[in-house]
Short mmCIF file of N, CA and C in Angstrom, two decimals:
data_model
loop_
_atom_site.label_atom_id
_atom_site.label_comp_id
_atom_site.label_asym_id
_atom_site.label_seq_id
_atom_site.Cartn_x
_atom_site.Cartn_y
_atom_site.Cartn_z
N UNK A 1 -10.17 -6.98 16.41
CA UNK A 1 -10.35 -7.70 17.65
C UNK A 1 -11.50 -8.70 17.55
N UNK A 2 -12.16 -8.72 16.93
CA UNK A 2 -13.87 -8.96 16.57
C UNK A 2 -13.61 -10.91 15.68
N UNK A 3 -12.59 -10.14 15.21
CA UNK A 3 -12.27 -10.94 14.32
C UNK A 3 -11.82 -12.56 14.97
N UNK A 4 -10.95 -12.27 15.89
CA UNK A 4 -10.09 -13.37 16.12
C UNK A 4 -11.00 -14.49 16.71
N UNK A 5 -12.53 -14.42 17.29
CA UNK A 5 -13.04 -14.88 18.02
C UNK A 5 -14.52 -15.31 16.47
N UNK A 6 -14.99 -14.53 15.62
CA UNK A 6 -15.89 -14.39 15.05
C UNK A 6 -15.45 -14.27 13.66
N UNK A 7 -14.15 -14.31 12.90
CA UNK A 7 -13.25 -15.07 11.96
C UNK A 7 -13.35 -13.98 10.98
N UNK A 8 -12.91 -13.46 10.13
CA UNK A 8 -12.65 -12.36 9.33
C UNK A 8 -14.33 -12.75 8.19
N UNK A 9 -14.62 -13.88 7.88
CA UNK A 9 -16.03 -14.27 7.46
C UNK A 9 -16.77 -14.45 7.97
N UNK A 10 -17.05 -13.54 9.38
CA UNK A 10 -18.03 -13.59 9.97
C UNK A 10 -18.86 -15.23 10.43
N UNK A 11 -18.45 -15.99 10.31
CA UNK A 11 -18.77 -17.57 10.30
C UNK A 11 -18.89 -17.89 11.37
N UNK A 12 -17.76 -17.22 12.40
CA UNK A 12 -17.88 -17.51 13.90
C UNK A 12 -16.78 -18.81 13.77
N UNK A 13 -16.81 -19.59 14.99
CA UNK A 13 -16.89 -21.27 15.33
C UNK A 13 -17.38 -21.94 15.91
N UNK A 14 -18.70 -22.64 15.64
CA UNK A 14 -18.99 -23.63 15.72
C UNK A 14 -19.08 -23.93 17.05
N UNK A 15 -20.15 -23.32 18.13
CA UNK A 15 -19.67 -24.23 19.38
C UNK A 15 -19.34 -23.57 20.30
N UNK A 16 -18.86 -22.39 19.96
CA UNK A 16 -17.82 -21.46 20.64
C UNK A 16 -17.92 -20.05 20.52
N UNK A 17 -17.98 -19.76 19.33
CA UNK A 17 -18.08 -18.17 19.09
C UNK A 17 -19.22 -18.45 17.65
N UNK A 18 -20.43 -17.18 18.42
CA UNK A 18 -21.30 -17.16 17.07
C UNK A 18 -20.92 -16.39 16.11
N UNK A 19 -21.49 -16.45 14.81
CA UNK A 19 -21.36 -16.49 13.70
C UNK A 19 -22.27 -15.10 13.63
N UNK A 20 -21.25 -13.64 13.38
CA UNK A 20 -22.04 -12.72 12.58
C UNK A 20 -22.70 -12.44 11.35
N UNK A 21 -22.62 -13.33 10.49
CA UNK A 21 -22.93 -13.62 9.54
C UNK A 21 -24.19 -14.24 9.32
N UNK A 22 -25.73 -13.65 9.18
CA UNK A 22 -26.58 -14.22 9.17
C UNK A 22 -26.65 -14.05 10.56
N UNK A 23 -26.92 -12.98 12.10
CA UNK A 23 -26.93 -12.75 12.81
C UNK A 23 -28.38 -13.23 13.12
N UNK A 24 -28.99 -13.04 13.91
CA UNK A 24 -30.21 -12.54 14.30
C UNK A 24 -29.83 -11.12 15.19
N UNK A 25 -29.12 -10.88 15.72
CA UNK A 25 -28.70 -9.36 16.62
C UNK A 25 -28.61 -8.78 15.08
N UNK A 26 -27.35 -8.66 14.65
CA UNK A 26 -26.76 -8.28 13.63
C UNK A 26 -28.16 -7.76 12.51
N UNK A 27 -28.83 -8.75 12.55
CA UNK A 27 -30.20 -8.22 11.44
C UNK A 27 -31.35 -7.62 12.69
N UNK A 28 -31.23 -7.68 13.52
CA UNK A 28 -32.51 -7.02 14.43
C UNK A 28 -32.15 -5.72 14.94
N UNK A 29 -33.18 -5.25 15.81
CA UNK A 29 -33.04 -3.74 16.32
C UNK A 29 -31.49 -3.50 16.32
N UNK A 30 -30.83 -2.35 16.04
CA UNK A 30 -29.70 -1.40 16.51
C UNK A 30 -29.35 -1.56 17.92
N UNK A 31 -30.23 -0.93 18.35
CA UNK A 31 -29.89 -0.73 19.79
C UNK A 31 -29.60 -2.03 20.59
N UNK A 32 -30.28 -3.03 20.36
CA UNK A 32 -29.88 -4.39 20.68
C UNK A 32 -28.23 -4.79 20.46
N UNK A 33 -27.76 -4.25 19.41
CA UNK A 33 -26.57 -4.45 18.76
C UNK A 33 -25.08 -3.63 19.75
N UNK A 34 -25.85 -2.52 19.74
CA UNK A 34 -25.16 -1.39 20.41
C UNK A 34 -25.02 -1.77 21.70
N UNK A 35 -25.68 -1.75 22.20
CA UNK A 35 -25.98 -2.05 23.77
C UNK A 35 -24.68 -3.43 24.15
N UNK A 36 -25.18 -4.58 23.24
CA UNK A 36 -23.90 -5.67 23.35
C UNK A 36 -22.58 -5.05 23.33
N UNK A 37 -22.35 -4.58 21.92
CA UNK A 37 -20.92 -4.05 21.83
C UNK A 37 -20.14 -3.34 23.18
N UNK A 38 -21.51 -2.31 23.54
CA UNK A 38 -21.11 -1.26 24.38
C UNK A 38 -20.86 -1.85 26.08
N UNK A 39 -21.28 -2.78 25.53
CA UNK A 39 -21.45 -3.09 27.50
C UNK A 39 -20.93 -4.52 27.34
N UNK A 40 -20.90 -5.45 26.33
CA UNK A 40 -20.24 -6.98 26.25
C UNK A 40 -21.46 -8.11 26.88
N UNK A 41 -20.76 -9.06 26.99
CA UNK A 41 -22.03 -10.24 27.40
C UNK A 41 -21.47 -10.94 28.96
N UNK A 42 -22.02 -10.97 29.63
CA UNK A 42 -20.66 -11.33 30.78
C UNK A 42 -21.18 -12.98 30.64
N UNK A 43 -20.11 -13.68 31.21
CA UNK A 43 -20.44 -14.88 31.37
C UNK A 43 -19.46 -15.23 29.72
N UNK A 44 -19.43 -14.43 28.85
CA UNK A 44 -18.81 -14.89 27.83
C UNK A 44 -17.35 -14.37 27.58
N UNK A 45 -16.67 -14.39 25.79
CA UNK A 45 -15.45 -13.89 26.01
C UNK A 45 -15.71 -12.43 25.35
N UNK A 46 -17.13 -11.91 25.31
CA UNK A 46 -17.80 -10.86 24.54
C UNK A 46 -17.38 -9.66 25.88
N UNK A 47 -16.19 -8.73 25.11
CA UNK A 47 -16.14 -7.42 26.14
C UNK A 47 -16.44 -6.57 26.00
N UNK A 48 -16.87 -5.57 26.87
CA UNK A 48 -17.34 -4.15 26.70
C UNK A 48 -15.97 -3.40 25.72
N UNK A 49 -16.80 -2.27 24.86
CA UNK A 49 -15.94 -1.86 24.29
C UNK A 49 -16.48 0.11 24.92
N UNK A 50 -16.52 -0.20 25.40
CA UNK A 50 -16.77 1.46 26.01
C UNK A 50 -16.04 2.54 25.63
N UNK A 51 -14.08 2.10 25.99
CA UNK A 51 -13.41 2.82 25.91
C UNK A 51 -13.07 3.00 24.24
N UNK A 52 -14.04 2.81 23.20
CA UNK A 52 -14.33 3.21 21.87
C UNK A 52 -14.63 4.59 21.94
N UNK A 53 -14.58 5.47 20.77
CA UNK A 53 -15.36 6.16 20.48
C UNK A 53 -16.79 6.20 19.77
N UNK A 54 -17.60 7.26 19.75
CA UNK A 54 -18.70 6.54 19.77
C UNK A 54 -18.53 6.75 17.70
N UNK A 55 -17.80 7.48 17.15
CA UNK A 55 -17.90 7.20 15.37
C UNK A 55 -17.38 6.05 15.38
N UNK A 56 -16.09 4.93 16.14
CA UNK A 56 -15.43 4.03 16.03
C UNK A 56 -16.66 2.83 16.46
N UNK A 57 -17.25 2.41 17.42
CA UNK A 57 -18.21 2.02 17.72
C UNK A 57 -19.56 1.80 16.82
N UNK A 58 -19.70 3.32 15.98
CA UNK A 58 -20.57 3.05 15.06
C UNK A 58 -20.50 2.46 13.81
N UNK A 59 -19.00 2.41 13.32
CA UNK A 59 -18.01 1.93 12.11
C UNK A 59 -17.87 0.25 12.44
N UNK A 60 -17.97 -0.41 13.34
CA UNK A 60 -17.83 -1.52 13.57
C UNK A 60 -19.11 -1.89 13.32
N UNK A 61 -20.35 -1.66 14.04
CA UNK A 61 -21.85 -1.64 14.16
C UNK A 61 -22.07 -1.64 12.61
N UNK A 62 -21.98 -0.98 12.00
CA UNK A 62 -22.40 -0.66 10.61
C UNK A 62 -21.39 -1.86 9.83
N UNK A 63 -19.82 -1.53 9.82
CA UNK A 63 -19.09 -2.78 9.07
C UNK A 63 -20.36 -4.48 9.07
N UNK A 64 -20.42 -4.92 10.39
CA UNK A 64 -20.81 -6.31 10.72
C UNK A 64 -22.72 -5.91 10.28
N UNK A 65 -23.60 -5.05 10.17
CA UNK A 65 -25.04 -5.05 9.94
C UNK A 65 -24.44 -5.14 8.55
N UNK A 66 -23.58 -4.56 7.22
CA UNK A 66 -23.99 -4.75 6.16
C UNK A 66 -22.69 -5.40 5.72
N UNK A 67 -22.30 -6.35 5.65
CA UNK A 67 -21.00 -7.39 5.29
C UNK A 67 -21.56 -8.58 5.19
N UNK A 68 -20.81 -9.49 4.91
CA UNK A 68 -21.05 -10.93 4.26
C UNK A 68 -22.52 -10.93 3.39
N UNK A 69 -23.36 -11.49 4.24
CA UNK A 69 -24.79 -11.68 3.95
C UNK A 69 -25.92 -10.59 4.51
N UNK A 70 -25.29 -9.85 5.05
CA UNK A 70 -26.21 -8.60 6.10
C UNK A 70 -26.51 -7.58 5.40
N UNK A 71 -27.51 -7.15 5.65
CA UNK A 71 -27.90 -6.02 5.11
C UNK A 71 -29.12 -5.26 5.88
N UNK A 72 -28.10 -4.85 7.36
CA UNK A 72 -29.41 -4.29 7.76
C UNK A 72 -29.18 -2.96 8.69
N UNK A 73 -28.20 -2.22 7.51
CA UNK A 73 -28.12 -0.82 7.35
C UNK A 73 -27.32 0.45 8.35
N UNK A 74 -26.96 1.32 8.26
CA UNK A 74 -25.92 2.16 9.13
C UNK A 74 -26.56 2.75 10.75
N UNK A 75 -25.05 2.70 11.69
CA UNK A 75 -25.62 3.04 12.64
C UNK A 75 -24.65 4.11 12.85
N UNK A 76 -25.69 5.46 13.09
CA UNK A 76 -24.64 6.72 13.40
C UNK A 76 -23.96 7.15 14.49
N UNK A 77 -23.35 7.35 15.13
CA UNK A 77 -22.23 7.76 16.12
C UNK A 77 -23.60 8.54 17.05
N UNK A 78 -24.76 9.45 16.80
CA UNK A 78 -25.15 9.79 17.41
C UNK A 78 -26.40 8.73 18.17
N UNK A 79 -26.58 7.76 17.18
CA UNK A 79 -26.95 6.37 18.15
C UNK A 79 -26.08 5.53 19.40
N UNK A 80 -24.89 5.80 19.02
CA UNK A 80 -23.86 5.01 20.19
C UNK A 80 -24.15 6.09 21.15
N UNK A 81 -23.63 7.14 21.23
CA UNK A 81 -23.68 8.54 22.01
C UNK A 81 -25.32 8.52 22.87
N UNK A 82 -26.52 7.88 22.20
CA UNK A 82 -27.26 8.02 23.24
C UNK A 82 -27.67 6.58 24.11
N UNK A 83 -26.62 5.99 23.35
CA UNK A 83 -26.82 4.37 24.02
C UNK A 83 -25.89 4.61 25.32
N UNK A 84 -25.14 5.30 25.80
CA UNK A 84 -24.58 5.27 26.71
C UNK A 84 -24.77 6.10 27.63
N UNK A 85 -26.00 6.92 27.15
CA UNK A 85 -26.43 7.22 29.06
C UNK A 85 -27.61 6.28 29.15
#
């Protein structure tokens, strides 16, 4: 889903959808990261993904922190789990 908006190379487009790749979220705090995923950005086409689980949630989180150019390490299911109370 992540993809269609933010391009299978993380590149984003230009204008429109940022570029996970070379993040500043993506390389900064977790919870910053989490919190987006979990709750979305309003005003944008960024949606809550709530109805995730929280290992599925953490598998995405972790895929996009260490892919392309990232390297900024795993986030465990019991981090999503306390991001949501």
């Amino acid at each position: 889903n992540c993809a269609a908006c933010h391009q299978a190379n993380g590149k984003g487009v230009p204008g429109a959808f940022p570029a996970l790749d070379g993040s500043k979220l993506v390389a900064g705090a977790k919870a910053d990261q989490i919190a987006l995923v979990l709750n979305g950005k309003p005003g944008t086409a960024t949606p809550a993904w709530k109805q995730l689980s929280d290992a599925d949630l953490a598998a995405v989180i972790t895929y996009t922190r260490n892919s392309w150019g990232n390297k900024s390490g795993d986030v465990l299911p019991t981090a999503v789990k306390t991001a949501r109370k």
